[in-house]
Short mmCIF file of C-alpha atoms in Angstrom, two decimals:
data_model
loop_
_atom_site.label_atom_id
_atom_site.label_comp_id
_atom_site.label_asym_id
_atom_site.label_seq_id
_atom_site.Cartn_x
_atom_site.Cartn_y
_atom_site.Cartn_z
CA UNK A 1 149.62 52.93 -120.08
CA UNK A 2 152.35 50.44 -119.22
CA UNK A 3 155.90 51.74 -118.98
CA UNK A 4 158.94 49.95 -120.41
CA UNK A 5 159.96 46.96 -118.31
CA UNK A 6 163.19 48.59 -117.12
CA UNK A 7 161.21 51.61 -115.90
CA UNK A 8 158.84 49.33 -113.99
CA UNK A 9 161.83 47.68 -112.31
CA UNK A 10 163.84 50.82 -111.48
CA UNK A 11 163.80 52.70 -108.20
CA UNK A 12 163.94 56.49 -108.25
CA UNK A 13 167.28 58.14 -107.51
CA UNK A 14 167.44 59.53 -103.97
CA UNK A 15 169.01 63.03 -103.90
CA UNK A 16 170.00 64.99 -100.80
CA UNK A 17 167.33 66.95 -98.94
CA UNK A 18 166.84 70.63 -99.83
CA UNK A 19 166.65 73.60 -97.47
CA UNK A 20 163.07 74.27 -98.59
CA UNK A 21 162.01 70.72 -97.67
CA UNK A 22 163.62 70.86 -94.24
CA UNK A 23 162.24 74.31 -93.50
CA UNK A 24 158.71 73.13 -94.29
CA UNK A 25 159.00 69.77 -92.51
CA UNK A 26 160.43 71.14 -89.27
CA UNK A 27 159.03 74.68 -89.15
CA UNK A 28 162.43 76.32 -89.57
CA UNK A 29 163.61 79.45 -91.34
CA UNK A 30 165.36 78.57 -94.60
CA UNK A 31 168.12 81.12 -93.99
CA UNK A 32 169.01 79.47 -90.66
CA UNK A 33 169.52 75.99 -92.12
CA UNK A 34 173.07 74.68 -92.52
CA UNK A 35 173.35 72.53 -95.63
CA UNK A 36 176.08 69.90 -95.54
CA UNK A 37 174.31 67.32 -97.68
CA UNK A 38 174.92 68.12 -101.36
CA UNK A 39 178.64 68.92 -101.81
CA UNK A 40 178.04 72.47 -103.07
CA UNK A 41 180.18 75.62 -102.96
CA UNK A 42 178.82 77.46 -99.87
CA UNK A 43 180.30 80.83 -100.84
CA UNK A 44 178.13 81.31 -103.90
CA UNK A 45 178.98 81.86 -107.58
CA UNK A 46 181.55 84.14 -109.17
CA UNK A 47 180.51 87.84 -109.12
CA UNK A 48 181.50 87.94 -112.79
CA UNK A 49 179.05 85.12 -113.51
CA UNK A 50 176.25 86.96 -111.70
CA UNK A 51 176.92 90.13 -113.67
CA UNK A 52 176.97 88.22 -116.96
CA UNK A 53 173.65 86.53 -116.13
CA UNK A 54 172.04 89.89 -115.37
CA UNK A 55 173.28 91.36 -118.66
CA UNK A 56 172.06 88.33 -120.64
CA UNK A 57 168.54 88.22 -119.16
CA UNK A 58 166.98 90.33 -121.91
CA UNK A 59 168.17 87.85 -124.56
CA UNK A 60 166.48 84.72 -123.25
CA UNK A 61 163.88 84.95 -126.02
CA UNK A 62 166.66 83.83 -128.38
CA UNK A 63 168.06 80.33 -128.81
CA UNK A 64 171.38 79.73 -127.02
CA UNK A 65 174.74 79.04 -128.60
CA UNK A 66 174.91 75.60 -130.22
CA UNK A 67 178.64 75.11 -130.87
CA UNK A 68 179.82 76.78 -127.64
CA UNK A 69 183.19 77.67 -129.19
CA UNK A 70 184.12 80.33 -126.62
CA UNK A 71 183.26 78.11 -123.70
CA UNK A 72 185.06 75.10 -125.17
CA UNK A 73 188.17 77.26 -125.58
CA UNK A 74 188.00 78.38 -121.94
CA UNK A 75 187.55 74.80 -120.72
CA UNK A 76 190.43 73.60 -122.89
CA UNK A 77 192.65 76.30 -121.44
CA UNK A 78 191.53 75.54 -117.87
CA UNK A 79 192.09 71.81 -118.41
CA UNK A 80 195.26 72.15 -120.50
CA UNK A 81 193.88 70.06 -123.36
CA UNK A 82 193.01 70.64 -127.01
CA UNK A 83 189.57 72.00 -127.92
CA UNK A 84 188.89 68.81 -129.90
CA UNK A 85 189.13 66.90 -126.61
CA UNK A 86 186.26 68.78 -124.89
CA UNK A 87 182.49 68.26 -124.82
CA UNK A 88 180.07 70.45 -122.82
CA UNK A 89 176.61 69.51 -121.59
CA UNK A 90 173.68 70.83 -119.64
CA UNK A 91 172.12 69.15 -116.60
CA UNK A 92 175.54 69.06 -114.95
CA UNK A 93 177.74 66.03 -115.52
CA UNK A 94 174.58 63.91 -115.69
CA UNK A 95 173.98 64.82 -119.33
CA UNK A 96 177.56 63.90 -120.15
CA UNK A 97 177.01 60.43 -118.62
CA UNK A 98 173.71 60.13 -120.48
CA UNK A 99 175.33 61.02 -123.82
CA UNK A 100 178.11 58.51 -123.11
CA UNK A 101 175.47 55.83 -122.62
CA UNK A 102 173.56 56.77 -125.77
CA UNK A 103 176.79 56.79 -127.76
CA UNK A 104 178.40 53.56 -126.58
CA UNK A 105 175.91 51.32 -124.74
CA UNK A 106 173.95 48.53 -126.43
CA UNK A 107 171.20 46.53 -124.80
CA UNK A 108 172.79 43.72 -122.77
CA UNK A 109 176.14 45.43 -122.21
CA UNK A 110 177.64 45.44 -118.73
CA UNK A 111 179.36 48.22 -116.79
CA UNK A 112 181.38 47.97 -113.59
CA UNK A 113 180.98 50.25 -110.57
CA UNK A 114 182.98 49.71 -107.36
CA UNK A 115 180.72 50.09 -104.31
CA UNK A 116 180.16 52.40 -102.61
CA UNK A 117 180.26 55.08 -105.29
CA UNK A 118 178.07 57.62 -107.06
CA UNK A 119 174.85 55.77 -107.89
CA UNK A 120 173.70 57.97 -110.77
CA UNK A 121 175.91 56.02 -113.21
CA UNK A 122 173.70 53.01 -112.63
CA UNK A 123 170.50 55.04 -112.75
CA UNK A 124 171.32 56.42 -116.22
CA UNK A 125 172.89 53.40 -117.91
CA UNK A 126 170.21 50.93 -116.87
CA UNK A 127 167.74 52.97 -118.93
CA UNK A 128 169.60 51.86 -122.06
CA UNK A 129 169.53 48.17 -121.21
CA UNK A 130 172.95 47.96 -119.56
CA UNK A 131 173.53 45.77 -116.53
CA UNK A 132 175.52 47.01 -113.51
CA UNK A 133 178.22 44.71 -112.13
CA UNK A 134 179.67 45.60 -108.76
CA UNK A 135 183.31 45.68 -107.73
CA UNK A 136 184.25 47.10 -104.33
CA UNK A 137 186.01 49.78 -102.37
CA UNK A 138 187.90 48.37 -99.41
CA UNK A 139 186.44 50.44 -96.56
CA UNK A 140 188.90 49.01 -94.05
CA UNK A 141 191.87 50.21 -96.11
CA UNK A 142 189.98 53.18 -97.65
CA UNK A 143 191.09 52.30 -101.19
CA UNK A 144 189.88 50.78 -104.43
CA UNK A 145 190.02 46.98 -104.48
CA UNK A 146 191.66 46.69 -107.91
CA UNK A 147 191.46 42.89 -108.00
CA UNK A 148 187.67 43.11 -107.64
CA UNK A 149 187.61 45.14 -110.88
CA UNK A 150 189.52 42.49 -112.80
CA UNK A 151 187.37 39.71 -111.34
CA UNK A 152 184.20 41.33 -112.70
CA UNK A 153 185.37 41.99 -116.27
CA UNK A 154 183.60 39.84 -118.86
CA UNK A 155 183.20 39.88 -122.67
CA UNK A 156 180.09 42.02 -122.10
CA UNK A 157 181.90 44.75 -120.12
CA UNK A 158 181.62 48.05 -122.00
CA UNK A 159 182.53 50.62 -119.31
CA UNK A 160 184.22 50.85 -115.91
CA UNK A 161 183.28 53.86 -113.74
CA UNK A 162 186.01 55.07 -111.40
CA UNK A 163 185.26 58.14 -109.31
CA UNK A 164 188.41 59.93 -108.09
CA UNK A 165 188.05 61.40 -105.51
CA UNK A 166 185.38 58.80 -104.90
CA UNK A 167 181.91 59.80 -103.71
CA UNK A 168 181.18 59.11 -100.84
CA UNK A 169 184.55 57.91 -99.48
CA UNK A 170 186.67 60.88 -100.64
CA UNK A 171 189.34 58.44 -101.80
CA UNK A 172 191.78 59.10 -104.65
CA UNK A 173 192.74 56.36 -107.09
CA UNK A 174 196.44 56.28 -107.94
CA UNK A 175 197.17 57.38 -111.51
CA UNK A 176 199.29 54.28 -112.06
CA UNK A 177 196.26 52.14 -111.14
CA UNK A 178 194.12 53.93 -113.71
CA UNK A 179 196.86 53.59 -116.30
CA UNK A 180 197.14 49.85 -115.62
CA UNK A 181 193.38 49.26 -115.90
CA UNK A 182 193.18 51.20 -119.16
CA UNK A 183 196.19 49.50 -120.73
CA UNK A 184 195.03 45.99 -119.82
CA UNK A 185 191.52 46.59 -121.20
CA UNK A 186 191.79 48.63 -124.42
CA UNK A 187 188.28 47.66 -125.60
CA UNK A 188 186.61 48.92 -122.41
CA UNK A 189 185.88 52.61 -121.83
CA UNK A 190 187.40 53.70 -118.51
CA UNK A 191 185.26 56.58 -117.21
CA UNK A 192 187.09 58.64 -114.58
CA UNK A 193 184.78 60.96 -112.65
CA UNK A 194 186.75 64.06 -111.60
CA UNK A 195 183.81 66.06 -110.26
CA UNK A 196 185.89 67.01 -107.22
CA UNK A 197 189.38 67.10 -108.70
CA UNK A 198 190.06 70.75 -107.78
CA UNK A 199 189.84 69.94 -104.08
CA UNK A 200 192.31 67.07 -104.45
CA UNK A 201 194.64 69.19 -106.61
CA UNK A 202 195.18 66.02 -108.66
CA UNK A 203 193.98 65.34 -112.21
CA UNK A 204 194.31 62.47 -114.68
CA UNK A 205 193.69 64.60 -117.77
CA UNK A 206 197.08 63.71 -119.27
CA UNK A 207 195.89 60.09 -119.64
CA UNK A 208 193.58 61.07 -122.51
CA UNK A 209 196.71 61.64 -124.63
CA UNK A 210 198.03 58.19 -123.70
CA UNK A 211 194.81 56.20 -124.13
CA UNK A 212 191.86 56.38 -126.50
CA UNK A 213 189.70 54.44 -124.02
CA UNK A 214 189.70 56.97 -121.17
CA UNK A 215 186.94 59.51 -120.63
CA UNK A 216 187.06 62.12 -117.84
CA UNK A 217 183.87 63.60 -116.39
CA UNK A 218 183.87 67.04 -114.76
CA UNK A 219 181.28 69.46 -113.45
CA UNK A 220 180.80 73.13 -112.65
CA UNK A 221 178.57 72.29 -109.68
CA UNK A 222 181.31 72.04 -107.03
CA UNK A 223 184.32 74.37 -106.83
CA UNK A 224 182.97 76.50 -109.67
CA UNK A 225 179.77 77.34 -107.80
CA UNK A 226 177.17 76.75 -110.54
CA UNK A 227 175.18 73.76 -109.25
CA UNK A 228 171.93 75.56 -110.02
CA UNK A 229 172.94 76.25 -113.63
CA UNK A 230 173.59 72.54 -114.44
CA UNK A 231 176.80 72.52 -116.50
CA UNK A 232 179.14 69.59 -117.00
CA UNK A 233 181.93 68.76 -119.39
CA UNK A 234 184.01 65.81 -120.51
CA UNK A 235 187.57 65.28 -121.69
CA UNK A 236 188.68 62.47 -124.02
CA UNK A 237 190.42 61.75 -127.30
CA UNK A 238 188.94 63.65 -130.23
CA UNK A 239 187.32 60.53 -131.76
CA UNK A 240 185.21 59.87 -128.65
CA UNK A 241 184.22 63.54 -128.50
CA UNK A 242 183.22 63.55 -132.17
CA UNK A 243 181.03 60.47 -131.72
CA UNK A 244 179.32 62.04 -128.71
CA UNK A 245 178.61 65.27 -130.58
CA UNK A 246 176.53 63.24 -133.06
CA UNK A 247 174.21 62.29 -130.18
CA UNK A 248 174.34 65.29 -127.85
CA UNK A 249 171.30 67.63 -127.83
CA UNK A 250 172.12 70.77 -129.79
CA UNK A 251 170.73 73.35 -127.36
CA UNK A 252 171.35 71.65 -124.02
CA UNK A 253 173.02 74.70 -122.44
CA UNK A 254 170.82 77.74 -121.80
CA UNK A 255 171.98 81.27 -122.63
CA UNK A 256 172.30 82.04 -118.91
CA UNK A 257 174.26 78.86 -118.20
CA UNK A 258 176.58 79.64 -121.11
CA UNK A 259 177.52 83.14 -119.94
CA UNK A 260 177.73 82.02 -116.30
CA UNK A 261 180.17 79.25 -117.23
CA UNK A 262 182.21 81.42 -119.57
CA UNK A 263 182.73 84.15 -116.99
CA UNK A 264 183.43 81.75 -114.14
CA UNK A 265 186.33 80.21 -116.04
CA UNK A 266 187.62 83.73 -116.67
CA UNK A 267 187.57 84.51 -112.95
CA UNK A 268 190.75 82.79 -111.77
CA UNK A 269 190.77 84.73 -108.49
CA UNK A 270 187.33 83.32 -107.60
CA UNK A 271 188.37 79.77 -108.49
CA UNK A 272 191.58 79.96 -106.45
CA UNK A 273 189.68 81.38 -103.47
CA UNK A 274 186.98 78.69 -103.68
CA UNK A 275 189.59 75.93 -103.65
CA UNK A 276 191.56 77.48 -100.77
CA UNK A 277 188.52 78.08 -98.58
CA UNK A 278 187.09 74.66 -99.40
CA UNK A 279 190.27 72.90 -98.30
CA UNK A 280 190.39 74.99 -95.10
CA UNK A 281 186.78 74.07 -94.30
CA UNK A 282 187.43 70.39 -95.02
CA UNK A 283 190.44 70.35 -92.69
CA UNK A 284 188.52 72.08 -89.90
CA UNK A 285 185.63 69.62 -90.14
CA UNK A 286 187.96 66.62 -90.25
CA UNK A 287 189.91 67.82 -87.21
CA UNK A 288 186.83 68.61 -85.14
CA UNK A 289 184.75 65.54 -86.05
CA UNK A 290 187.77 63.33 -85.33
CA UNK A 291 187.74 64.55 -81.73
CA UNK A 292 184.16 63.38 -81.08
CA UNK A 293 183.78 60.02 -79.37
CA UNK A 294 181.82 57.41 -81.31
CA UNK A 295 182.52 58.87 -84.76
CA UNK A 296 185.03 57.63 -87.31
CA UNK A 297 185.69 60.04 -90.18
CA UNK A 298 187.50 59.11 -93.40
CA UNK A 299 190.32 61.41 -94.55
CA UNK A 300 189.13 63.07 -97.75
CA UNK A 301 190.57 64.67 -100.88
CA UNK A 302 187.20 66.14 -101.82
CA UNK A 303 184.80 68.73 -100.37
CA UNK A 304 182.98 66.11 -98.29
CA UNK A 305 183.82 63.32 -95.88
CA UNK A 306 182.28 60.00 -94.92
CA UNK A 307 181.56 59.34 -91.24
CA UNK A 308 180.73 56.04 -89.53
CA UNK A 309 178.24 56.59 -86.72
CA UNK A 310 177.70 53.01 -85.53
CA UNK A 311 179.34 53.58 -82.14
CA UNK A 312 177.09 56.53 -81.28
CA UNK A 313 173.97 54.42 -80.72
CA UNK A 314 172.27 56.14 -83.68
CA UNK A 315 171.65 54.84 -87.16
CA UNK A 316 172.46 57.27 -89.97
CA UNK A 317 168.74 57.89 -90.49
CA UNK A 318 168.15 58.63 -86.80
CA UNK A 319 171.14 60.94 -86.52
CA UNK A 320 170.25 62.77 -89.74
CA UNK A 321 166.70 63.27 -88.44
CA UNK A 322 167.91 64.68 -85.13
CA UNK A 323 170.24 67.07 -86.93
CA UNK A 324 167.51 68.17 -89.36
CA UNK A 325 165.23 69.01 -86.43
CA UNK A 326 167.94 71.47 -85.40
CA UNK A 327 168.42 72.93 -88.87
CA UNK A 328 171.38 70.87 -90.15
CA UNK A 329 171.21 68.83 -93.35
CA UNK A 330 173.65 65.91 -93.72
CA UNK A 331 173.53 63.03 -96.19
CA UNK A 332 172.13 59.81 -94.83
CA UNK A 333 174.12 57.29 -96.88
CA UNK A 334 171.79 54.34 -96.26
CA UNK A 335 170.69 54.53 -99.92
CA UNK A 336 174.30 54.05 -101.13
CA UNK A 337 174.86 50.47 -102.22
CA UNK A 338 177.88 49.06 -100.42
CA UNK A 339 177.18 50.93 -97.17
CA UNK A 340 175.03 49.80 -94.27
CA UNK A 341 172.76 51.98 -92.15
CA UNK A 342 175.57 53.55 -90.10
CA UNK A 343 177.16 56.09 -92.45
CA UNK A 344 176.58 59.80 -93.06
CA UNK A 345 178.37 62.21 -95.39
CA UNK A 346 179.01 65.88 -94.65
CA UNK A 347 180.25 68.55 -97.04
CA UNK A 348 182.06 71.82 -96.51
CA UNK A 349 180.37 75.00 -95.35
CA UNK A 350 181.62 78.41 -94.33
CA UNK A 351 183.76 78.25 -91.19
CA UNK A 352 180.99 79.96 -89.22
CA UNK A 353 178.51 77.28 -90.33
CA UNK A 354 181.10 74.57 -89.65
CA UNK A 355 181.43 75.77 -86.05
CA UNK A 356 177.65 75.81 -85.54
CA UNK A 357 177.38 72.31 -87.02
CA UNK A 358 180.02 70.93 -84.65
CA UNK A 359 178.22 72.47 -81.67
CA UNK A 360 174.87 70.97 -82.76
CA UNK A 361 176.44 67.59 -83.51
CA UNK A 362 177.99 67.45 -80.03
CA UNK A 363 174.66 68.46 -78.51
CA UNK A 364 172.80 65.65 -80.31
CA UNK A 365 175.38 63.01 -79.45
CA UNK A 366 175.53 64.00 -75.79
#
């Protein structure tokens, strides 16, 4: 059976390595592995979410909620928007991106992504016949090259993806820059990925009241500690949300994901603690990595940071392999378009794990 042509041409998405994989490959104990490769919350989920999951277990023979009214209300309150401006999806933010594509992309459309950035946008939209066009992040200045966006816009441009803080650079895009791009291109959907906005303590959600061509992507996989439950949500003007609800799968959120999400948003103490500890861990890692000869680490407004390793004598792949042998998972960024073979990304861990990582990193580099 021959697959569609686009499927034949596509490469598979390359995710970060799991603890189970590393434990098996290197003969290590899973519980001893330090995972700095997937930008997760290392302190676990909200206790209220765990309790709600346990209480809901006996009901998994029933279909989940379809309208998600309670959850939409909690997200609207958390985001300070109207309920008509919220859409919720399963499979993390990935389903939200997929529904965006199914709602607005026609075969032959183009979308712009500045490189390097999150590559899953491309992976999903290409399936619907859209063509990626690449703008750029200025790695020397650690900022978005705005002119490169304007240079790539054509009559076929349907969307522009702007990740803020950007993955993997950790860079914020100035709100005025986003406002300018949206106002100059009213027929193009400006998709702002705020997966890590809590760590930056900056949001662009107020722009959805100014512009009907801005869509904000968010996830519960980072600060909110529910990566394994796969919950994402989007914020936009009510017309965009209504269009997307025509396409979105009805039962995309499981019963357990629903109650986990609902009770996490109701646990403000947990959220505040996760943000505070995440920022503390980020600062510790930045300070300590910056002291190591041969490494250059980007300042970050997220829960991860990008590190250039070229002056160590290792490639990213070689360094990642040496660290994995010692039970540390980092992200080899060689697969990120726009980066060469000398970049790794690390994400926050507990301070105890951070300290162990720094010791192991120094050992490998020495």
